[in-house]
Coordinates of C-alpha atoms in Angstrom, one line a residue:
M29 CA 14.9 -18.9 -13.7
L30 CA 12.6 -17.6 -11.1
R31 CA 16.1 -15.8 -9.7
R32 CA 16.8 -14.5 -13.6
R33 CA 12.9 -13.3 -13.8
L34 CA 13.4 -11.4 -10.2
A35 CA 16.7 -9.8 -11.3
G36 CA 15.8 -8.4 -13.6
F37 CA 12.7 -7.2 -12.4
L38 CA 14.7 -5.6 -9.8
A39 CA 17.1 -3.7 -12.3
T40 CA 13.9 -2.7 -13.6
A41 CA 12.7 -0.8 -10.8
V42 CA 16.1 0.6 -9.7
A43 CA 16.1 2.1 -13.0
A44 CA 12.8 4.4 -11.9
T45 CA 12.8 7.8 -10.4
F46 CA 13.0 7.9 -6.7
S47 CA 11.8 11.2 -6.3
A48 CA 9.3 12.2 -3.8
A49 CA 7.3 13.4 -6.7
A50 CA 7.7 9.7 -8.3
V51 CA 4.5 7.5 -7.3
A52 CA 4.7 5.1 -10.0
V53 CA 7.7 2.1 -11.2
E54 CA 8.2 1.0 -14.9
V55 CA 8.0 -2.4 -15.2
P56 CA 8.5 -5.1 -17.9
V57 CA 5.3 -6.0 -19.5
H58 CA 8.0 -9.3 -21.3
D59 CA 8.5 -10.5 -17.6
P60 CA 5.0 -10.5 -15.7
F61 CA 5.4 -13.6 -13.5
V62 CA 7.2 -11.8 -10.8
A63 CA 7.0 -14.6 -7.9
A64 CA 5.4 -17.1 -6.4
F65 CA 5.4 -19.2 -3.3
V66 CA 3.1 -20.3 0.2
V67 CA 2.1 -18.8 3.4
L68 CA 0.1 -20.9 6.2
G69 CA -2.7 -19.1 8.0
P70 CA -4.9 -21.0 10.1
D71 CA -4.6 -24.4 11.2
G72 CA -1.9 -24.8 9.0
S73 CA -4.5 -23.3 6.2
P74 CA -2.1 -23.2 2.9
V75 CA -2.6 -20.3 0.8
A76 CA -0.7 -20.2 -2.7
R77 CA 0.9 -16.6 -3.9
V78 CA 1.8 -14.6 -7.2
I79 CA 2.7 -11.2 -7.7
T80 CA 2.2 -10.8 -11.4
T81 CA 2.6 -7.7 -13.8
T82 CA -0.2 -9.0 -16.0
E83 CA -3.7 -8.2 -15.1
G84 CA -5.3 -10.9 -14.8
C85 CA -4.4 -14.5 -12.0
P86 CA -2.8 -16.9 -13.4
S87 CA -4.2 -20.7 -12.8
L88 CA -3.1 -22.2 -9.9
V89 CA -3.0 -26.7 -10.9
V90 CA -3.2 -28.3 -7.9
D91 CA -3.0 -32.5 -8.2
G92 CA -3.5 -32.0 -11.9
A93 CA -6.9 -30.1 -12.0
A94 CA -7.3 -26.2 -12.5
M95 CA -8.0 -23.8 -10.3
A96 CA -8.7 -20.6 -9.9
M97 CA -6.7 -17.6 -8.6
H98 CA -8.3 -14.6 -7.6
S99 CA -7.2 -11.1 -6.4
R100 CA -5.7 -10.0 -3.4
A101 CA -5.0 -6.7 -4.5
A102 CA -5.0 -4.9 -7.6
A103 CA -2.0 -2.7 -9.1
G104 CA -2.1 1.4 -8.2
T105 CA -0.1 3.7 -6.0
E106 CA -1.4 3.8 -2.1
P107 CA -2.0 7.1 0.3
L108 CA 1.4 8.4 1.5
R109 CA 2.5 6.8 5.2
P110 CA 5.5 9.5 6.4
T111 CA 8.7 8.0 7.6
E112 CA 9.7 8.5 11.2
S113 CA 11.8 11.5 9.7
S114 CA 9.6 14.2 7.6
L115 CA 7.6 14.0 4.6
A116 CA 11.2 15.4 2.6
N117 CA 12.6 11.5 2.8
S118 CA 8.9 10.1 2.5
K119 CA 6.6 9.1 -0.9
P120 CA 3.0 7.2 -1.5
S121 CA 3.7 3.3 -1.7
A122 CA 3.4 2.2 -5.7
F123 CA 2.1 -1.6 -6.2
P124 CA 2.7 -1.6 -10.1
V125 CA 1.8 -5.4 -9.6
I126 CA -0.9 -7.1 -9.0
T127 CA -1.4 -9.9 -5.8
C128 CA -3.7 -12.9 -6.8
E129 CA -4.0 -15.8 -4.4
A130 CA -5.9 -19.4 -3.9
D131 CA -7.1 -21.4 -1.0
V132 CA -4.4 -25.2 -1.6
P133 CA -6.3 -28.1 -0.5
K134 CA -5.2 -29.6 2.4
G135 CA -3.6 -32.6 1.3
A136 CA -3.0 -32.0 -1.7
R137 CA 0.4 -33.6 -3.0
R138 CA 1.4 -30.8 -5.7
A139 CA 0.7 -27.0 -6.8
A140 CA 2.0 -25.1 -9.6
V141 CA 2.0 -22.3 -10.8
E142 CA 2.5 -21.2 -14.9
G143 CA 4.6 -23.4 -14.7
H144 CA 6.5 -23.4 -11.5
D145 CA 6.3 -26.0 -8.4
L146 CA 5.3 -24.4 -5.4
P147 CA 5.9 -26.2 -1.9
L148 CA 3.3 -28.3 -0.5
P149 CA 3.3 -27.9 3.8
A150 CA 4.3 -32.1 5.0
P151 CA 2.1 -34.0 7.3
V152 CA 4.7 -33.4 9.9
I153 CA 7.0 -30.7 10.3
R154 CA 10.8 -32.1 11.5
R155 CA 12.9 -29.1 10.4
I156 CA 12.4 -25.7 10.8
V157 CA 14.7 -22.6 9.5
V158 CA 13.9 -19.2 11.8
I159 CA 15.7 -15.9 10.5
G160 CA 14.2 -12.2 11.2
D161 CA 15.1 -9.3 10.4
T162 CA 16.1 -9.5 7.2
G163 CA 16.2 -5.7 5.1
C164 CA 18.9 -3.7 4.7
R165 CA 18.6 -0.3 7.4
L166 CA 18.5 3.4 5.3
K167 CA 16.8 5.4 7.6
A168 CA 17.7 9.0 7.9
T169 CA 16.7 10.2 11.7
D170 CA 19.6 7.3 12.7
N171 CA 22.2 8.6 10.1
A172 CA 22.3 4.8 9.0
Y173 CA 23.0 3.7 5.7
Q174 CA 23.5 -0.2 5.5
A175 CA 26.2 -1.1 1.8
C176 CA 22.9 -2.6 0.8
N177 CA 24.9 -2.9 -2.7
D178 CA 28.3 -5.4 -0.9
P179 CA 26.9 -8.9 0.2
S180 CA 29.0 -9.5 2.9
Q181 CA 27.8 -6.1 4.6
Y182 CA 24.3 -6.5 3.3
P183 CA 24.3 -11.0 2.9
F184 CA 20.4 -11.3 3.4
A185 CA 20.5 -13.5 -0.3
A186 CA 23.4 -15.1 0.8
I187 CA 21.9 -16.4 3.6
A188 CA 18.4 -17.7 2.0
D189 CA 20.3 -19.8 0.0
K190 CA 22.2 -21.5 2.8
A191 CA 19.4 -21.8 4.1
A192 CA 17.2 -22.8 1.4
A193 CA 20.3 -25.6 1.5
W194 CA 19.0 -27.2 4.6
Q195 CA 15.7 -28.3 2.7
P196 CA 13.4 -27.4 5.5
D197 CA 10.0 -28.0 5.7
L198 CA 8.9 -24.5 6.6
V199 CA 10.1 -21.2 7.3
V200 CA 9.8 -18.8 10.4
H201 CA 10.4 -14.9 9.8
V202 CA 9.6 -13.8 13.0
G203 CA 8.5 -10.1 11.4
D204 CA 10.7 -6.6 9.9
Y205 CA 10.8 -7.1 6.2
L206 CA 11.3 -3.9 4.7
Y207 CA 13.9 -1.9 5.4
R208 CA 14.8 1.0 3.1
E209 CA 12.6 3.9 4.6
N210 CA 14.6 6.3 3.1
P211 CA 17.0 7.9 0.4
C212 CA 20.5 6.8 0.0
P213 CA 22.6 9.6 0.4
S214 CA 24.6 11.2 -2.7
G215 CA 28.5 10.2 -3.3
N216 CA 26.9 7.4 -1.1
T217 CA 28.3 4.2 -3.3
G218 CA 26.9 1.3 -0.5
C219 CA 23.5 2.1 -1.4
A220 CA 23.6 3.8 -4.2
G221 CA 21.0 3.8 -6.6
S222 CA 18.8 2.0 -3.9
P223 CA 14.8 1.6 -3.8
W224 CA 13.6 3.7 -1.0
G225 CA 10.1 3.9 0.8
Y226 CA 7.6 1.2 1.3
G227 CA 6.3 0.6 -2.3
W228 CA 6.9 -2.4 -4.0
D229 CA 10.6 -1.6 -5.5
A230 CA 12.0 -1.6 -2.3
W231 CA 9.5 -4.4 -1.2
N232 CA 11.3 -6.3 -4.1
A233 CA 15.0 -5.3 -3.0
D234 CA 14.2 -6.2 0.3
F235 CA 12.4 -8.7 0.7
F236 CA 11.5 -10.9 -2.2
T237 CA 14.4 -10.6 -4.5
P238 CA 17.3 -11.8 -1.6
A239 CA 14.5 -14.1 -0.4
E240 CA 13.5 -16.1 -3.9
P241 CA 15.7 -19.8 -3.4
L242 CA 13.8 -19.6 1.0
L243 CA 10.1 -19.0 -0.7
R244 CA 10.8 -21.8 -3.6
A245 CA 12.2 -24.0 -1.0
A246 CA 9.8 -24.5 2.0
P247 CA 6.5 -22.7 3.1
W248 CA 6.2 -20.0 5.0
L249 CA 4.9 -18.9 8.4
V250 CA 5.2 -15.2 8.8
V251 CA 4.8 -13.4 11.5
R252 CA 4.4 -9.5 11.6
G253 CA 7.1 -6.7 12.8
N254 CA 7.2 -3.3 14.2
H255 CA 8.5 -1.7 10.6
E256 CA 4.9 -3.4 8.7
N257 CA 3.0 -2.1 11.4
C258 CA 0.7 0.8 9.4
S259 CA 2.5 3.7 10.2
R260 CA 5.6 2.6 8.0
A261 CA 4.9 -0.7 5.9
G262 CA 1.9 -2.0 6.1
Q263 CA 0.6 -1.4 2.8
G264 CA 3.2 -4.4 1.9
W265 CA 2.7 -6.6 4.7
W266 CA -1.6 -6.6 3.7
R267 CA -1.3 -6.7 -0.1
F268 CA 2.0 -9.6 0.1
L269 CA 2.8 -11.4 3.9
D270 CA -0.4 -11.7 6.0
P271 CA -2.4 -15.4 5.2
R272 CA -5.2 -13.6 6.2
P273 CA -7.9 -12.4 4.1
L274 CA -7.7 -8.6 3.4
A275 CA -10.8 -7.0 5.0
I276 CA -10.8 -3.0 4.4
D277 CA -10.6 -1.6 7.8
Q278 CA -7.6 -3.4 7.9
D279 CA -5.2 -2.2 4.5
C280 CA -3.4 0.8 6.4
N281 CA -4.6 2.9 3.6
D282 CA -7.0 5.3 6.1
P283 CA -5.0 6.4 9.5
A284 CA -8.4 6.4 10.7
H285 CA -8.2 2.7 11.2
D286 CA -4.8 1.6 12.2
E287 CA -6.5 0.7 15.5
T288 CA -7.9 -2.7 13.4
G289 CA -4.6 -2.7 10.7
D290 CA -2.1 -2.6 13.4
Y291 CA -3.7 -6.1 15.2
S292 CA -4.6 -9.5 14.0
D293 CA -6.1 -12.1 15.6
P294 CA -3.6 -15.4 16.5
Y295 CA -4.1 -18.2 15.2
G296 CA -2.4 -21.7 15.3
V297 CA -0.4 -24.2 12.7
P298 CA -0.6 -27.3 13.0
I299 CA 3.0 -29.0 12.8
G300 CA 2.4 -32.5 13.1
G301 CA 3.3 -34.6 16.6
D302 CA 0.9 -32.8 18.5
A303 CA 2.6 -30.1 19.0
Q304 CA 1.4 -26.1 16.3
I305 CA 3.5 -22.8 16.6
I306 CA 0.8 -20.4 17.5
V307 CA 1.4 -16.5 15.6
L308 CA 1.2 -13.4 17.6
D309 CA 0.3 -10.1 16.2
L310 CA 1.9 -7.8 19.0
A311 CA 4.1 -5.4 16.5
I312 CA 2.4 -2.4 17.6
T313 CA 3.8 -3.2 21.8
G314 CA 5.6 -0.3 23.1
D315 CA 8.5 -0.8 25.8
K316 CA 6.6 0.8 28.6
P317 CA 3.8 -1.0 30.4
I318 CA 0.4 -0.3 28.8
T319 CA -3.0 0.6 31.1
S320 CA -6.8 0.1 30.3
P321 CA -7.4 3.5 28.4
D322 CA -4.7 2.0 25.9
F323 CA -6.6 -0.1 23.1
R324 CA -3.7 -1.9 22.6
F325 CA -4.4 -3.0 26.2
K326 CA -7.9 -5.1 25.7
D327 CA -6.3 -6.3 22.3
F328 CA -3.5 -7.8 24.0
Q329 CA -5.7 -9.6 26.4
K330 CA -7.7 -10.7 23.7
S331 CA -4.7 -12.4 22.1
Y332 CA -3.9 -14.3 25.3
A333 CA -7.2 -15.4 25.7
D334 CA -7.1 -16.9 22.5
M335 CA -3.1 -18.3 22.2
D336 CA -5.1 -19.9 25.8
R337 CA -7.3 -21.8 24.2
L338 CA -5.3 -22.3 20.9
A339 CA -2.5 -24.0 22.8
A340 CA -5.0 -26.5 24.8
R341 CA -5.8 -28.1 21.8
A342 CA -1.4 -29.8 21.9
R343 CA 0.0 -30.8 24.2
T344 CA 3.8 -29.2 22.8
N345 CA 3.0 -24.9 21.8
I346 CA 6.0 -23.0 20.3
V347 CA 4.8 -19.4 20.0
A348 CA 6.2 -16.7 17.3
N349 CA 5.6 -13.2 17.8
H350 CA 8.1 -10.2 16.8
K351 CA 9.3 -8.3 20.2
P352 CA 11.0 -11.1 22.1
I353 CA 8.7 -11.4 25.8
L354 CA 11.3 -12.8 27.4
A355 CA 14.9 -12.4 27.2
L356 CA 18.2 -9.5 26.9
S357 CA 19.5 -6.5 25.3
G358 CA 22.0 -4.2 25.7
G359 CA 20.7 -0.8 27.5
K360 CA 21.4 2.9 26.6
I361 CA 23.6 2.9 29.2
P362 CA 26.7 1.1 28.9
G363 CA 27.0 -2.5 30.8
E364 CA 23.5 -2.5 31.6
L365 CA 20.6 -5.1 30.0
E366 CA 17.2 -4.3 29.7
G367 CA 14.5 -6.9 30.1
G368 CA 12.1 -8.4 28.0
N369 CA 8.9 -6.3 26.6
R370 CA 7.7 -4.5 28.9
G371 CA 4.4 -3.2 27.3
I372 CA 2.8 -7.4 26.9
Q373 CA 4.6 -8.5 29.7
S374 CA 2.2 -6.1 31.7
V375 CA -0.6 -7.1 30.1
Y376 CA 0.0 -11.3 30.1
R377 CA 0.7 -10.9 33.7
T378 CA -2.7 -9.2 35.1
L379 CA -3.9 -12.8 33.3
N380 CA -1.3 -15.0 34.2
P381 CA 1.8 -14.0 36.9
W382 CA 3.9 -16.7 34.5
L383 CA 2.6 -14.8 31.4
F384 CA 2.1 -18.1 29.2
P385 CA 0.2 -21.1 29.8
A386 CA 1.4 -24.3 30.5
S387 CA 1.8 -25.8 27.0
V388 CA 3.6 -23.2 26.0
D389 CA 7.2 -24.6 26.1
V390 CA 9.7 -22.5 23.2
L391 CA 8.7 -18.8 22.5
L392 CA 10.5 -16.7 18.8
A393 CA 10.7 -13.7 18.2
G394 CA 13.3 -11.3 16.7
H395 CA 13.9 -7.3 17.1
V396 CA 16.7 -7.1 18.9
H397 CA 19.4 -8.2 16.4
V398 CA 21.3 -10.9 17.7
W399 CA 20.6 -14.1 18.2
E400 CA 20.0 -15.0 21.7
Q401 CA 18.3 -18.5 23.7
L402 CA 17.2 -18.2 27.5
S403 CA 15.8 -20.9 29.6
F404 CA 14.1 -20.7 32.9
S405 CA 14.2 -22.0 36.5
S406 CA 11.0 -20.8 36.8
P407 CA 8.0 -22.0 35.0
H408 CA 8.8 -20.0 32.2
P409 CA 9.3 -20.8 28.5
S410 CA 12.2 -21.3 26.6
Q411 CA 13.4 -17.4 24.9
F412 CA 15.2 -18.2 21.0
V413 CA 15.7 -14.5 19.7
T414 CA 17.3 -14.3 15.8
G415 CA 16.8 -10.7 14.7
F416 CA 20.2 -11.6 13.4
S417 CA 19.9 -12.3 9.5
G418 CA 20.8 -9.3 7.4
T419 CA 19.4 -5.6 8.9
L420 CA 22.4 -3.7 10.3
E421 CA 22.5 -2.1 14.3
P422 CA 25.5 -1.5 16.5
R423 CA 25.3 -4.7 18.7
V424 CA 26.3 -4.3 22.2
P425 CA 27.9 -6.5 23.9
L426 CA 25.8 -9.5 25.9
P427 CA 27.7 -11.3 28.9
A428 CA 28.6 -14.9 28.9
I429 CA 26.7 -14.9 32.4
P430 CA 24.1 -12.7 33.0
P431 CA 25.0 -10.5 36.4
A432 CA 22.2 -11.8 39.1
S433 CA 20.5 -8.2 38.5
A434 CA 19.6 -9.3 35.5
A435 CA 15.7 -9.8 34.5
A436 CA 14.4 -11.0 31.6
G437 CA 10.8 -11.0 32.7
P438 CA 8.9 -10.6 36.5
D439 CA 10.0 -13.6 38.4
A440 CA 11.9 -14.9 35.2
V441 CA 14.5 -16.9 37.4
I442 CA 17.7 -17.8 34.4
A443 CA 18.7 -21.0 35.0
A444 CA 21.0 -21.1 31.1
F445 CA 21.8 -18.3 28.8
S446 CA 23.8 -18.2 25.0
S447 CA 24.2 -15.8 23.0
W448 CA 25.6 -14.7 19.5
V449 CA 26.7 -11.3 18.9
D450 CA 29.6 -10.8 16.1
G451 CA 27.6 -12.0 12.3
Y452 CA 24.9 -12.9 10.9
G453 CA 22.3 -16.4 10.1
F454 CA 19.7 -18.1 10.6
M455 CA 19.0 -20.9 12.7
T456 CA 17.6 -24.2 12.5
M457 CA 15.0 -26.5 14.5
E458 CA 14.9 -30.3 13.5
R459 CA 13.2 -32.4 15.4
A460 CA 13.9 -34.6 17.9
G461 CA 11.4 -36.8 19.9
P462 CA 7.6 -35.9 21.2
T463 CA 8.9 -32.7 22.9
A464 CA 12.3 -32.3 21.9
W465 CA 14.1 -30.4 19.1
K466 CA 17.4 -30.1 17.6
V467 CA 19.4 -26.7 17.1
K468 CA 21.9 -24.9 15.2
V469 CA 22.5 -21.7 14.9
W470 CA 24.5 -21.5 11.9
S471 CA 26.1 -17.7 10.2
S472 CA 25.9 -16.2 6.8
A473 CA 28.6 -18.4 5.6
G474 CA 26.8 -21.4 5.9
K475 CA 29.0 -22.7 9.3
V476 CA 27.2 -24.3 12.1
V477 CA 28.3 -21.6 15.3
N478 CA 26.5 -23.3 18.1
R479 CA 24.3 -26.1 19.2
C480 CA 21.1 -25.8 21.0
R481 CA 18.9 -28.8 22.8
I482 CA 15.5 -28.0 23.8
V483 CA 12.9 -30.5 25.5
G484 CA 10.3 -29.4 27.1
R485 CA 10.2 -26.0 28.5
Q486 CA 14.3 -26.0 29.1
S487 CA 17.0 -25.1 26.6
W488 CA 20.4 -25.7 27.2
C489 CA 23.5 -24.8 24.7
R490 CA 26.8 -25.5 24.1
Y491 CA 28.4 -22.4 24.0
P492 CA 27.3 -19.8 26.6
Q493 CA 28.3 -17.1 24.1
V494 CA 29.9 -17.3 21.0
H495 CA 32.2 -14.8 19.1
T496 CA 34.2 -15.4 15.8
E497 CA 34.4 -12.7 13.3
R498 CA 31.8 -10.8 11.2
P499 CA 31.2 -13.4 7.9

């Protein structure tokens, strides 16, 4: 039922005017309930969210008792944030919806809103879905126009269906939710009629509608991507997804506050078994080293100190951020390989030559539109990249065995490497012991294309590299 409501709402949004002068989106008054989901915040606190077109917020029913929800963000049109291409391809972000929220008491057994059950976290998280880079790419500066209307070319909805059928306890999204930045060119049937920009219509088409079965299946841990920085879709990020209270100086509406809006402190989410996931908001980093005059230097040093403090709370720590800190990717020159993010590395190395506290075992990231795994003989955590869940980008083949010169980071010695660059999909992690996880890599068709194992900081996969036809 919820999926039908979402589809109806999307159809109405698509029919609206998408010119630069349009700042409002027509909404159906007969169908006020648009989306409901749960995000996990600091210390694993569940936050119930509802997106609605009504004037007020519905009640949340927790274990049979009604609780008031309050408005996180009112309906309205926010100030114009130009896209990277030009003002001609930009428009103010219209949000004709209210975001409502309420903190769900820990230990609650059931929560519902408007008759729809909400997924609550289990005491021990045993099954995790990891996805990233899920939006449909429409970007004028790259002349990149993905066929958003073709499920085979933009398969995020199918991926969400297959991932939900796996029955996860938790979904981790490693960032980049919205890619429909510019209008589809006239005559392009692949993306004709697609919403674009950073308002609700684009958020609904790119994320909330295709993700709906997965939003119903499990609570979410959300990581911010660079597409959700203030200069892009940051207004929607703060309205809809970030689990913490919305502050005026963080809402990305005023460029004068972007330094505050583009960074937030790390937090930990316990997942049981003396383990936790630590979320880092580092998407504002670039690919070049950062020096002390840059405001990011101080912010990233603080993020390391906070991560170090949080990591002391658990035996096993998984760190989730957007841009991979220790990974390999295809360079601008054919055959060239680039290492992990030099911006984050340059700051973290001022505090720890090995970049991470000893109790950090696994890194989860996206940004690079492949699936990738690295394990190290040096004292570094394993890195997994899951930026392959729907977004188009030219994929540069990675070698089955990286050359000796390949470096994922300073002094990081690669001991095991695996990648899959020929398709879209998702990754699952299933608990296999106090510090062990079974990992599977799934195609968008729901087929397992690789299997891996994690024990402590070490990981290894069945296939060094897998190539199959794109589903």
